[in-house]
Coordinates of C-alpha atoms in Angstrom, one line a residue:
Chain A
M1 CA -6.0 -96.0 76.9
N2 CA -8.6 -94.0 74.3
Y3 CA -5.8 -95.0 72.0
F4 CA -7.0 -99.0 73.1
I5 CA -11.2 -98.1 73.8
A6 CA -11.3 -97.1 69.7
I7 CA -8.9 -100.5 67.9
K8 CA -11.6 -102.0 70.6
D9 CA -14.7 -100.5 68.8
N10 CA -13.3 -100.3 65.2
L11 CA -12.5 -104.7 66.2
S12 CA -16.3 -104.7 67.3
Q13 CA -18.0 -102.8 64.5
I14 CA -16.3 -104.9 62.3
F15 CA -17.2 -108.1 63.9
A16 CA -20.8 -107.3 64.0
V17 CA -20.5 -106.9 60.1
V18 CA -19.0 -110.1 59.8
E19 CA -21.5 -111.6 61.9
K20 CA -24.3 -110.1 60.3
D21 CA -23.1 -110.7 57.1
L22 CA -22.5 -114.5 58.6
K23 CA -26.0 -114.6 59.5
L24 CA -27.1 -113.4 56.4
H25 CA -25.2 -115.6 54.5
T26 CA -26.9 -118.6 55.7
R27 CA -29.7 -118.3 56.0
F28 CA -30.5 -120.7 53.3
K29 CA -28.4 -123.7 54.1
L30 CA -28.2 -125.3 50.2
P31 CA -27.1 -122.4 47.8
V32 CA -23.7 -122.5 51.2
I33 CA -23.7 -126.3 50.3
M34 CA -23.7 -125.9 47.0
S35 CA -20.9 -122.3 47.0
I36 CA -18.6 -125.2 48.7
I37 CA -19.3 -127.3 46.3
S38 CA -18.9 -126.1 42.9
P39 CA -15.5 -125.2 42.8
I40 CA -14.0 -128.1 43.4
L41 CA -16.6 -129.7 40.9
S42 CA -14.5 -127.6 38.5
F43 CA -12.1 -127.5 38.9
I44 CA -12.0 -132.1 37.3
L45 CA -12.1 -130.6 34.3
P46 CA -10.0 -128.1 33.6
L47 CA -6.9 -130.4 34.9
V48 CA -8.0 -132.8 32.5
I49 CA -8.1 -130.9 29.5
M50 CA -4.9 -128.3 29.6
G51 CA -3.2 -132.1 31.1
Q52 CA -3.4 -133.2 27.7
I53 CA -1.7 -130.1 26.6
F54 CA 1.9 -132.0 28.8
T55 CA 1.5 -134.7 25.8
F56 CA 2.8 -132.2 22.7
N57 CA 5.5 -130.6 25.0
E58 CA 7.1 -132.0 28.4
N59 CA 7.1 -128.9 30.2
F60 CA 5.8 -125.7 29.7
G61 CA 8.5 -122.8 31.6
P62 CA 8.6 -124.6 35.3
W63 CA 5.6 -126.3 34.7
T64 CA 5.4 -129.5 33.8
A65 CA 3.1 -132.8 33.9
Q66 CA 4.0 -133.5 37.2
N67 CA 3.3 -130.0 38.9
F68 CA 0.7 -128.6 36.2
A69 CA -2.1 -128.9 38.6
V70 CA -0.6 -127.3 41.3
Y71 CA -0.6 -124.4 38.7
I72 CA -4.2 -125.2 38.4
L73 CA -4.9 -124.7 41.7
T74 CA -3.6 -121.6 42.4
A75 CA -5.6 -120.7 40.1
Y76 CA -8.9 -121.8 41.9
Q77 CA -7.3 -120.2 45.5
I78 CA -6.9 -117.2 43.5
N79 CA -10.0 -116.4 42.1
I80 CA -11.2 -117.4 45.3
V81 CA -9.3 -115.0 47.2
V82 CA -9.6 -112.2 44.1
K83 CA -13.4 -112.8 44.3
I84 CA -13.6 -109.9 47.5
R85 CA -14.1 -107.5 43.4
G86 CA -17.9 -109.0 43.3
R87 CA -18.7 -108.7 46.9
F88 CA -18.3 -105.2 46.9
P89 CA -21.1 -104.7 44.2
S90 CA -23.3 -107.4 45.0
Q91 CA -24.1 -107.2 48.6
F92 CA -24.2 -102.8 48.2
A93 CA -26.2 -103.2 45.5
T94 CA -28.7 -105.8 47.3
E95 CA -28.4 -103.9 50.4
K96 CA -29.4 -100.1 48.3
V97 CA -33.2 -102.2 47.9
W98 CA -32.6 -103.2 50.9
K99 CA -32.6 -100.1 52.8
T100 CA -30.6 -100.8 54.7
L101 CA -27.0 -99.6 53.4
Y102 CA -28.7 -96.3 54.0
A103 CA -29.0 -97.7 57.8
I104 CA -25.0 -98.3 57.3
I105 CA -23.7 -95.3 55.0
I106 CA -26.0 -92.6 57.7
A107 CA -24.6 -94.9 61.2
P108 CA -21.3 -92.7 62.3
F109 CA -17.9 -95.7 62.6
N110 CA -15.9 -95.4 59.6
R111 CA -16.5 -96.3 56.6
R112 CA -13.2 -98.3 56.5
N113 CA -15.1 -101.2 58.9
L114 CA -17.4 -101.7 57.1
V115 CA -14.8 -102.2 54.2
F116 CA -12.8 -104.7 56.7
G117 CA -16.6 -106.4 57.4
I118 CA -16.8 -106.8 54.0
Y119 CA -13.3 -108.6 54.1
F120 CA -13.2 -111.0 56.4
T121 CA -17.0 -111.9 55.8
H122 CA -15.1 -113.0 52.3
M123 CA -12.8 -115.0 54.0
I124 CA -14.8 -117.1 56.1
I125 CA -17.3 -117.4 53.8
N126 CA -14.5 -119.6 51.5
A127 CA -12.3 -120.5 53.5
V128 CA -14.1 -124.3 53.0
P129 CA -12.8 -124.2 49.3
F130 CA -9.3 -122.4 49.8
T131 CA -8.4 -125.2 52.4
I132 CA -8.9 -127.5 50.1
F133 CA -7.3 -126.0 47.4
F134 CA -4.5 -125.2 48.9
I135 CA -4.4 -128.3 50.9
L136 CA -4.9 -131.0 46.9
S137 CA -1.6 -128.8 46.4
L138 CA 0.4 -128.8 49.3
I139 CA 0.1 -132.7 48.6
I140 CA 1.0 -132.2 45.1
L141 CA 3.3 -130.1 45.9
P142 CA 4.5 -130.0 49.6
I143 CA 6.1 -126.8 50.4
S144 CA 7.7 -125.5 54.1
I145 CA 6.5 -123.8 57.0
L146 CA 7.6 -120.5 56.2
S147 CA 6.9 -120.2 52.7
I148 CA 3.1 -120.8 53.2
I149 CA 3.0 -118.3 56.3
S150 CA 4.4 -116.1 53.1
L151 CA 2.1 -117.8 51.0
F152 CA -0.8 -116.2 53.0
I153 CA 0.0 -112.9 53.8
F154 CA 0.9 -112.3 49.5
Y155 CA -2.5 -113.7 49.8
F156 CA -4.1 -111.5 52.0
F157 CA -2.6 -108.6 50.0
I158 CA -4.1 -109.3 46.7
A159 CA -7.4 -109.4 48.8
L160 CA -6.7 -105.6 49.7
I161 CA -6.4 -104.7 46.4
F162 CA -8.8 -106.2 44.7
S163 CA -11.1 -105.4 47.9
G164 CA -9.7 -101.3 47.1
I165 CA -11.0 -102.3 43.2
G166 CA -14.5 -103.9 44.6
L167 CA -14.9 -100.6 47.0
F168 CA -15.1 -98.2 43.5
L169 CA -17.4 -100.7 41.6
G170 CA -18.9 -100.9 44.8
A171 CA -19.6 -96.8 44.3
L172 CA -20.7 -98.3 41.5
A173 CA -23.5 -99.6 41.6
I174 CA -24.5 -97.6 44.4
S175 CA -24.5 -94.6 42.6
K176 CA -23.6 -95.5 38.9
P177 CA -24.9 -99.4 38.4
S178 CA -24.7 -97.7 34.1
L179 CA -21.3 -98.1 34.5
T180 CA -20.7 -100.8 36.1
P181 CA -20.5 -103.4 33.4
L182 CA -18.4 -101.6 31.0
V183 CA -15.5 -101.1 33.9
N184 CA -16.3 -105.5 34.2
L185 CA -15.4 -105.4 30.9
G186 CA -12.4 -103.5 31.2
I187 CA -11.4 -105.8 34.1
S188 CA -11.9 -108.9 32.3
I189 CA -9.9 -107.9 29.6
I190 CA -7.2 -106.7 32.4
Y191 CA -7.5 -111.0 33.3
I192 CA -8.2 -113.1 30.1
F193 CA -4.2 -111.6 29.7
S194 CA -3.4 -112.2 33.5
C195 CA -2.5 -115.7 32.8
L196 CA -4.8 -116.7 35.4
S197 CA -5.2 -120.0 34.0
Y198 CA -3.0 -120.5 31.6
P199 CA 1.3 -120.6 31.8
F200 CA 2.7 -117.7 30.3
E201 CA 4.7 -120.0 28.0
F202 CA 0.3 -120.6 26.5
F203 CA -0.2 -117.3 24.9
P204 CA 1.5 -117.1 21.5
E205 CA 4.7 -115.2 21.1
N206 CA 2.3 -111.4 20.0
F207 CA -0.7 -111.7 23.1
Q208 CA 2.5 -112.7 25.5
A209 CA 3.7 -108.3 25.3
F210 CA 0.0 -107.7 26.5
V211 CA 0.4 -109.9 29.7
I212 CA 3.9 -107.8 30.0
F213 CA 1.7 -104.7 30.6
D214 CA -0.8 -106.3 32.6
P215 CA -0.2 -105.4 36.5
F216 CA -2.9 -108.1 37.4
Y217 CA 0.0 -110.9 35.9
Y218 CA 2.4 -110.3 38.8
L219 CA 0.5 -110.5 41.7
F220 CA -1.6 -113.9 40.5
D221 CA 2.9 -114.8 39.2
F222 CA 4.3 -114.2 42.9
I223 CA 2.2 -117.0 44.0
R224 CA 3.2 -119.8 41.8
V225 CA 6.8 -118.2 42.0
I226 CA 6.2 -118.7 45.9
W227 CA 5.2 -122.6 44.8
I228 CA 7.8 -123.4 43.1
Y229 CA 10.4 -121.8 44.4
D230 CA 9.7 -123.3 47.9
D231 CA 12.4 -120.0 49.5
I232 CA 10.5 -116.7 49.8
F233 CA 14.1 -114.7 49.9
L234 CA 14.9 -116.6 46.9
S235 CA 11.7 -115.4 45.4
I236 CA 11.3 -112.3 46.8
V237 CA 14.8 -111.2 45.4
T238 CA 14.1 -112.1 42.2
H239 CA 11.1 -110.6 41.8
P240 CA 11.2 -107.8 42.9
F241 CA 8.9 -105.7 40.9
H242 CA 5.8 -108.3 42.2
V243 CA 6.9 -107.8 45.5
F244 CA 6.0 -103.8 45.2
L245 CA 2.8 -104.0 43.1
I246 CA 1.3 -105.8 45.6
V247 CA 2.6 -104.9 49.2
G248 CA 2.3 -101.0 47.3
G249 CA -0.9 -101.8 45.4
A250 CA -2.4 -103.6 49.3
V251 CA -1.6 -100.5 51.2
I252 CA -3.1 -98.5 47.9
L253 CA -5.8 -99.2 46.3
P254 CA -7.9 -99.8 49.3
L255 CA -6.7 -96.0 50.2
I256 CA -7.7 -95.2 46.6
G257 CA -10.5 -97.1 46.5
L258 CA -12.2 -95.7 49.5
W259 CA -11.5 -92.4 49.0
I260 CA -13.8 -93.4 46.0
F261 CA -16.7 -94.6 47.0
N262 CA -16.9 -91.2 49.4
F263 CA -16.2 -89.2 46.7
I264 CA -19.1 -91.0 44.5
F265 CA -21.1 -91.4 47.3
N266 CA -21.3 -88.0 48.5
K267 CA -21.5 -86.4 44.5
Y268 CA -24.4 -88.9 43.6
G269 CA -26.0 -90.6 47.4
I270 CA -27.6 -93.7 46.7
I271 CA -29.4 -93.9 43.5
G272 CA -32.3 -95.7 42.7
Y273 CA -34.3 -96.8 45.3
Chain B
M1 CA -38.8 -80.7 77.6
I2 CA -38.6 -78.2 74.6
S3 CA -35.3 -76.2 75.8
D4 CA -34.1 -72.6 74.4
S5 CA -31.2 -73.9 72.2
N6 CA -31.8 -75.1 68.8
I7 CA -30.3 -78.8 68.5
V8 CA -31.4 -78.4 64.5
E9 CA -30.5 -74.7 62.4
T10 CA -30.8 -74.9 58.6
F11 CA -29.0 -71.9 56.6
D12 CA -30.5 -71.5 52.6
L13 CA -30.4 -74.6 52.8
T14 CA -30.3 -75.7 49.0
K15 CA -30.6 -78.8 47.1
I16 CA -30.6 -78.7 43.4
Y17 CA -31.4 -82.3 41.2
K18 CA -29.8 -82.5 37.1
L19 CA -32.5 -83.4 35.1
K20 CA -31.8 -86.3 32.7
G21 CA -30.9 -84.8 29.4
K22 CA -31.8 -81.3 28.8
K23 CA -35.1 -81.2 30.5
G24 CA -32.9 -78.0 33.3
K25 CA -32.4 -78.9 36.9
I26 CA -34.9 -78.9 39.6
K27 CA -34.7 -77.0 42.8
A28 CA -36.0 -80.0 45.3
L29 CA -35.2 -77.4 48.6
D30 CA -34.5 -73.8 47.7
N31 CA -32.6 -71.1 50.7
I32 CA -33.9 -73.8 53.5
N33 CA -34.1 -71.9 57.3
I34 CA -35.2 -73.5 60.0
S35 CA -34.1 -74.2 63.5
I36 CA -35.6 -77.0 65.7
K37 CA -35.1 -76.6 69.1
E38 CA -34.0 -79.4 72.1
G39 CA -37.3 -81.7 72.9
E40 CA -39.8 -80.9 70.6
I41 CA -42.3 -82.2 68.3
F42 CA -41.7 -81.3 64.5
G43 CA -43.3 -82.3 61.8
L44 CA -42.6 -81.6 58.4
L45 CA -45.4 -81.5 55.9
G46 CA -46.1 -81.8 52.1
P47 CA -47.2 -83.4 49.8
N48 CA -45.7 -85.7 47.3
G49 CA -42.5 -83.9 46.0
A50 CA -42.2 -81.6 47.6
G51 CA -39.0 -82.0 49.8
K52 CA -39.6 -83.6 52.9
T53 CA -36.9 -86.7 52.2
T54 CA -34.8 -84.6 50.5
M55 CA -34.1 -82.4 53.5
I56 CA -34.2 -86.1 56.2
Q57 CA -31.2 -87.2 53.8
I58 CA -29.5 -83.9 54.0
L59 CA -29.6 -83.5 58.2
T60 CA -28.0 -87.5 57.9
T61 CA -25.8 -86.6 55.7
A62 CA -26.4 -89.4 53.0
I63 CA -26.9 -86.4 51.1
Q64 CA -24.9 -83.2 50.5
P65 CA -26.1 -80.2 49.8
T66 CA -25.4 -78.2 46.8
S67 CA -25.6 -75.1 49.3
G68 CA -26.4 -73.5 52.1
Y69 CA -25.8 -75.9 55.2
A70 CA -27.7 -77.1 58.6
I71 CA -26.0 -77.1 61.6
I72 CA -27.2 -80.8 64.5
D73 CA -26.6 -80.2 68.0
G74 CA -23.4 -77.4 67.1
F75 CA -21.9 -79.5 64.1
N76 CA -21.8 -78.5 61.0
I77 CA -23.3 -81.6 58.8
L78 CA -20.7 -80.3 56.0
K79 CA -18.0 -80.0 58.9
K80 CA -18.6 -83.0 60.9
P81 CA -20.6 -85.4 59.2
L82 CA -19.9 -88.2 61.9
K83 CA -20.3 -85.6 64.9
A84 CA -23.1 -84.8 62.7
K85 CA -24.4 -87.9 61.9
S86 CA -24.0 -89.0 66.1
R87 CA -26.6 -87.1 67.6
I88 CA -28.7 -88.7 64.9
A89 CA -31.2 -91.7 64.0
L90 CA -33.3 -92.2 62.1
M91 CA -36.6 -94.0 61.3
L92 CA -37.3 -95.1 57.6
G93 CA -40.3 -96.8 57.7
R94 CA -40.2 -100.1 58.2
E95 CA -37.1 -100.3 56.3
M96 CA -33.5 -99.8 57.6
I97 CA -34.0 -102.9 59.0
Y98 CA -32.6 -106.6 57.4
Y99 CA -35.6 -109.0 57.4
R100 CA -33.2 -112.2 57.1
I101 CA -32.3 -112.5 60.6
T102 CA -34.0 -112.2 63.6
G103 CA -35.3 -108.8 65.3
Y104 CA -33.0 -109.6 68.4
D105 CA -29.4 -109.4 65.9
N106 CA -31.1 -106.6 63.7
L107 CA -31.4 -104.8 66.6
K108 CA -27.3 -105.7 68.0
F109 CA -26.0 -104.6 64.5
F110 CA -26.9 -101.3 65.2
C111 CA -26.7 -101.2 69.0
K112 CA -22.5 -102.2 68.0
I113 CA -22.3 -100.2 65.2
Y114 CA -23.9 -97.2 66.7
K115 CA -21.2 -98.3 69.7
I116 CA -24.0 -98.7 73.1
P117 CA -23.6 -100.1 76.1
N118 CA -24.7 -103.2 77.6
Y119 CA -27.2 -103.7 74.4
K120 CA -28.5 -106.7 75.0
E121 CA -30.4 -105.7 78.5
K122 CA -31.8 -102.8 76.6
I123 CA -32.4 -104.9 73.8
Y124 CA -35.2 -107.4 76.0
N125 CA -36.0 -103.9 77.9
M126 CA -37.1 -102.3 74.3
A127 CA -38.7 -105.2 73.2
E128 CA -40.9 -105.7 76.4
Q129 CA -42.2 -102.3 75.4
F130 CA -43.6 -103.1 72.6
G131 CA -45.0 -106.3 73.1
L132 CA -42.1 -107.7 70.7
E133 CA -40.1 -110.0 73.3
N134 CA -41.1 -113.4 72.7
W135 CA -40.8 -112.5 68.4
L136 CA -37.5 -111.1 68.8
D137 CA -35.7 -114.6 68.1
Q138 CA -38.4 -114.8 64.9
Y139 CA -36.4 -114.1 61.1
V140 CA -38.0 -110.0 60.0
E141 CA -39.4 -111.5 57.1
K142 CA -42.6 -113.2 59.1
Y143 CA -43.4 -110.4 61.7
S144 CA -46.5 -108.6 60.7
S145 CA -46.1 -104.6 59.1
G146 CA -47.5 -103.7 62.6
M147 CA -44.7 -105.7 64.6
K148 CA -41.8 -104.9 61.2
M149 CA -43.5 -101.0 62.2
K150 CA -41.9 -101.3 66.1
L151 CA -38.9 -103.7 64.9
A152 CA -37.9 -100.3 63.3
L153 CA -39.2 -97.7 65.9
C154 CA -37.4 -100.7 68.7
R155 CA -34.1 -99.5 66.4
T156 CA -34.3 -95.7 66.9
L157 CA -35.1 -95.7 69.9
L158 CA -32.4 -98.4 71.1
L159 CA -29.6 -95.6 69.8
N160 CA -30.7 -93.5 71.4
R161 CA -29.9 -90.7 69.4
K162 CA -31.1 -86.6 70.4
L163 CA -32.5 -86.3 67.1
L164 CA -34.8 -88.9 66.5
L165 CA -35.4 -88.2 62.4
L166 CA -38.9 -90.5 62.1
D167 CA -39.8 -90.8 58.5
E168 CA -43.5 -91.7 57.2
P169 CA -44.2 -93.4 60.8
S170 CA -47.5 -94.3 60.7
L171 CA -47.9 -96.1 57.3
G172 CA -50.1 -98.6 57.7
L173 CA -50.7 -98.9 60.7
D174 CA -54.5 -99.1 63.0
V175 CA -55.3 -97.1 64.6
K176 CA -54.8 -98.6 67.7
L177 CA -51.5 -98.7 67.0
K178 CA -51.5 -95.0 65.3
K179 CA -52.4 -94.1 69.3
Y180 CA -50.4 -96.7 70.9
L181 CA -47.1 -94.7 68.9
I182 CA -48.5 -91.3 69.3
E183 CA -48.5 -92.9 74.2
K184 CA -44.4 -93.8 72.8
L185 CA -43.0 -90.7 70.8
K186 CA -44.7 -88.3 73.4
N187 CA -42.8 -89.6 76.0
V188 CA -39.1 -89.8 74.1
D189 CA -36.6 -87.3 75.6
S190 CA -35.3 -86.5 72.2
T191 CA -36.0 -83.8 70.1
I192 CA -38.0 -85.9 66.6
I193 CA -38.7 -84.0 63.2
L194 CA -40.7 -86.3 61.4
T195 CA -43.1 -86.0 58.0
S196 CA -46.2 -87.8 57.3
H197 CA -49.6 -87.6 55.0
D198 CA -51.7 -88.7 58.2
M199 CA -52.7 -85.6 59.1
S200 CA -54.2 -86.6 62.9
F201 CA -50.8 -88.3 64.0
V202 CA -49.3 -84.8 63.2
E203 CA -51.7 -83.2 64.9
K204 CA -51.2 -84.7 68.0
L205 CA -48.3 -85.8 68.2
C206 CA -46.3 -82.7 67.3
D207 CA -45.3 -78.6 69.1
R208 CA -44.9 -77.2 65.6
I209 CA -45.6 -77.7 62.8
G210 CA -43.9 -76.4 58.6
F211 CA -45.2 -77.0 55.5
I212 CA -43.0 -77.5 52.6
N213 CA -44.1 -77.4 49.5
E214 CA -42.4 -77.1 45.8
G215 CA -39.3 -77.0 48.2
K216 CA -39.9 -74.0 50.7
I217 CA -40.7 -73.8 53.6
I218 CA -44.5 -72.1 52.9
K219 CA -45.4 -71.8 57.0
I220 CA -44.4 -73.1 60.2
G221 CA -45.4 -72.3 63.4
T222 CA -47.8 -74.2 66.1
K223 CA -50.9 -74.8 64.8
E224 CA -52.3 -72.3 66.7
D225 CA -50.0 -70.0 65.1
I226 CA -50.9 -71.6 61.8
T227 CA -54.5 -71.6 62.3
K228 CA -55.3 -68.2 63.2
A229 CA -52.8 -66.7 60.6
M230 CA -55.4 -68.5 58.7
Q231 CA -58.0 -66.5 59.7
S232 CA -58.7 -64.9 56.2
K233 CA -60.8 -67.9 56.1
I234 CA -63.6 -68.9 58.8
Q235 CA -66.4 -71.3 57.0
F236 CA -69.9 -71.6 58.8
E237 CA -72.6 -74.7 58.5
I238 CA -75.8 -73.4 58.9
S239 CA -79.0 -75.2 59.1
I240 CA -82.2 -73.3 58.6
N241 CA -86.1 -75.3 58.2
H242 CA -87.1 -73.5 54.9
K243 CA -86.1 -70.5 52.3
I244 CA -82.5 -72.2 52.5
N245 CA -82.3 -70.8 48.3
E246 CA -83.0 -67.5 49.2
L247 CA -80.8 -67.5 51.8
K248 CA -77.9 -68.3 49.5
K249 CA -79.1 -65.8 47.1
D250 CA -79.0 -63.0 49.7
L251 CA -75.5 -64.0 51.4
C252 CA -74.3 -64.8 46.6
N253 CA -74.8 -61.1 46.9
Q254 CA -72.6 -60.5 50.2
N255 CA -69.3 -59.2 48.7
Y256 CA -67.5 -60.4 51.7
I257 CA -68.7 -64.1 51.2
K258 CA -66.2 -66.0 49.8
E259 CA -67.3 -69.5 49.2
I260 CA -70.9 -71.2 49.2
Y261 CA -72.2 -73.8 48.7
E262 CA -75.1 -76.7 50.2
S263 CA -73.6 -79.7 52.0
S264 CA -75.9 -83.0 53.8
H265 CA -76.0 -80.8 56.7
G266 CA -77.1 -77.6 55.6
L267 CA -75.0 -74.3 54.1
M268 CA -71.4 -74.3 54.0
V269 CA -70.7 -70.2 54.3
T270 CA -67.3 -69.0 53.7
I271 CA -66.3 -65.0 54.9
E272 CA -63.0 -63.7 54.5
S273 CA -61.7 -62.5 57.8
R274 CA -63.7 -62.5 61.5
K275 CA -64.6 -58.5 60.9
Y276 CA -67.3 -59.8 58.9
F277 CA -68.8 -62.4 61.2
K278 CA -71.9 -59.0 62.4
N279 CA -72.4 -58.9 58.6
L280 CA -73.6 -62.3 58.5
L281 CA -75.3 -62.4 61.0
S282 CA -77.0 -59.8 60.3
V283 CA -78.7 -61.5 57.5
L284 CA -79.1 -64.5 58.7
G285 CA -81.3 -62.6 62.0
N286 CA -84.0 -62.2 58.3
Y287 CA -84.5 -66.1 57.8
D288 CA -85.7 -69.5 60.5
V289 CA -81.8 -70.7 61.5
L290 CA -82.0 -73.8 63.7
T291 CA -77.9 -74.2 63.9
L292 CA -74.5 -72.1 63.5
K293 CA -71.5 -73.8 64.0
E294 CA -68.1 -72.4 63.0
Q295 CA -65.5 -75.0 61.1
E296 CA -62.1 -75.8 63.2
L297 CA -60.4 -76.3 60.4
T298 CA -58.1 -79.5 60.6
L299 CA -54.0 -79.9 60.3
E300 CA -55.8 -81.3 56.7
D301 CA -58.1 -77.9 55.5
L302 CA -55.2 -75.3 56.4
F303 CA -52.5 -77.7 54.6
I304 CA -55.4 -77.9 51.3
N305 CA -55.1 -74.6 52.0
L306 CA -52.0 -73.9 51.6
I307 CA -50.3 -75.8 48.9

């Protein structure tokens, strides 16, 4: 019975964070509308330019002029999901100034609920552009229901991984803001070789070695693999390392992120305000 | 009602901040040992940078002490921070509220994360007590300073904790609101620890006062205790018809006189101890004294004398 009460209490706290964050987010309507329109508009230009590449070469790996739009669309879907990494530091930095972060930190509730609250808020806020990109991908390259469900599960895992990274960045935003640009630079470099926006085959051979050592590449590539294979079992069997990284990362990184957050926060507290 | 049991105890609480570069360290708190009884209203007074906020931050578990520890309602803040936190509600002036959502949404959010049951009814009741019922559905950014303060206090009281930590609760409030706040806080069942620069506010509200300076508690007790302890300095206001300069000269020759100066009301004389009062009277007997008034030491005087 106590177990159910604990679950109810935790869910209530998570939803409280979500409700509050959504109300703060929708306080001014125009930025909300723009946050939906902007990614959709920004998708068109890369598609046009990158589409031209297939006039020089018929295909790059599995990607052809016919399905390349899916590559670009999944890049936008992934980008929306991994943007959660930036939500933690930006929200923590804002609430640090408002001094409301202090109120939350000293409340007798598990900081894990705060993480889930921010996580779900991000998902809800970005649900519209994500759904649009997802439906467009489905129209261009239809896949089975099982693949769609699998994709959502793996997107969920990827979001968890980036929540862990976000928590680490969030802790820096509170306690060591001067280090944030340095860490962001490191992450940006990893992004460059992650094949998020360009297929592996686009990279010159010398640079492909960097891609192979880039952990983000395996996270993002698996989403494309599911889409191209349209067979989740085959995708898993042929890409076990990808799956291992995603599932392992989804379990470990949020825990490490929370541990680092607690460690940095306990050591340095809220610095600057 | 003040009980015999302590709700807060600190044991050699010390906090050291490292200064940037090679400028050394600063002791924000230096071996603080205090105990506060359940139901008590305790005022922590001190100049800027004395260590008041550090003390509050440690008690709320927002920062950790360099050494020492505190027990809150039986729970060590270092070993059982969640349990200790569950006893505390903090008010940081009119901070810690979201200006971009409504007053009701603010209170609802905090009630939910503090697991307050039947919060809706409680929010409206509390808002009614503070005259905020018609403002609950408005964005907080539209509130006046006093209303924000009231909302912050509503939030703190709604959480229904055993220990309320109030940092500068009277900051920016007008006289009427201050009086109102004193009445409200006096009727709260919880133990209150407050910091303030407003001496009259603290004097009217607190059962006990602690003076803190440079991280050390330099005096602790009721206002009467502290005044008594400082009876070594007693100030009188003397007004006489004439010969004021002669009296001044006469008094200057007495070695028990600590201070003497003229004010708009007459001559202000400070003697070292009450035992010299008779000596003072014998000097005054030679003059045509109109009034002799003992100046009651205000908290402000005590504060200035102590730091």
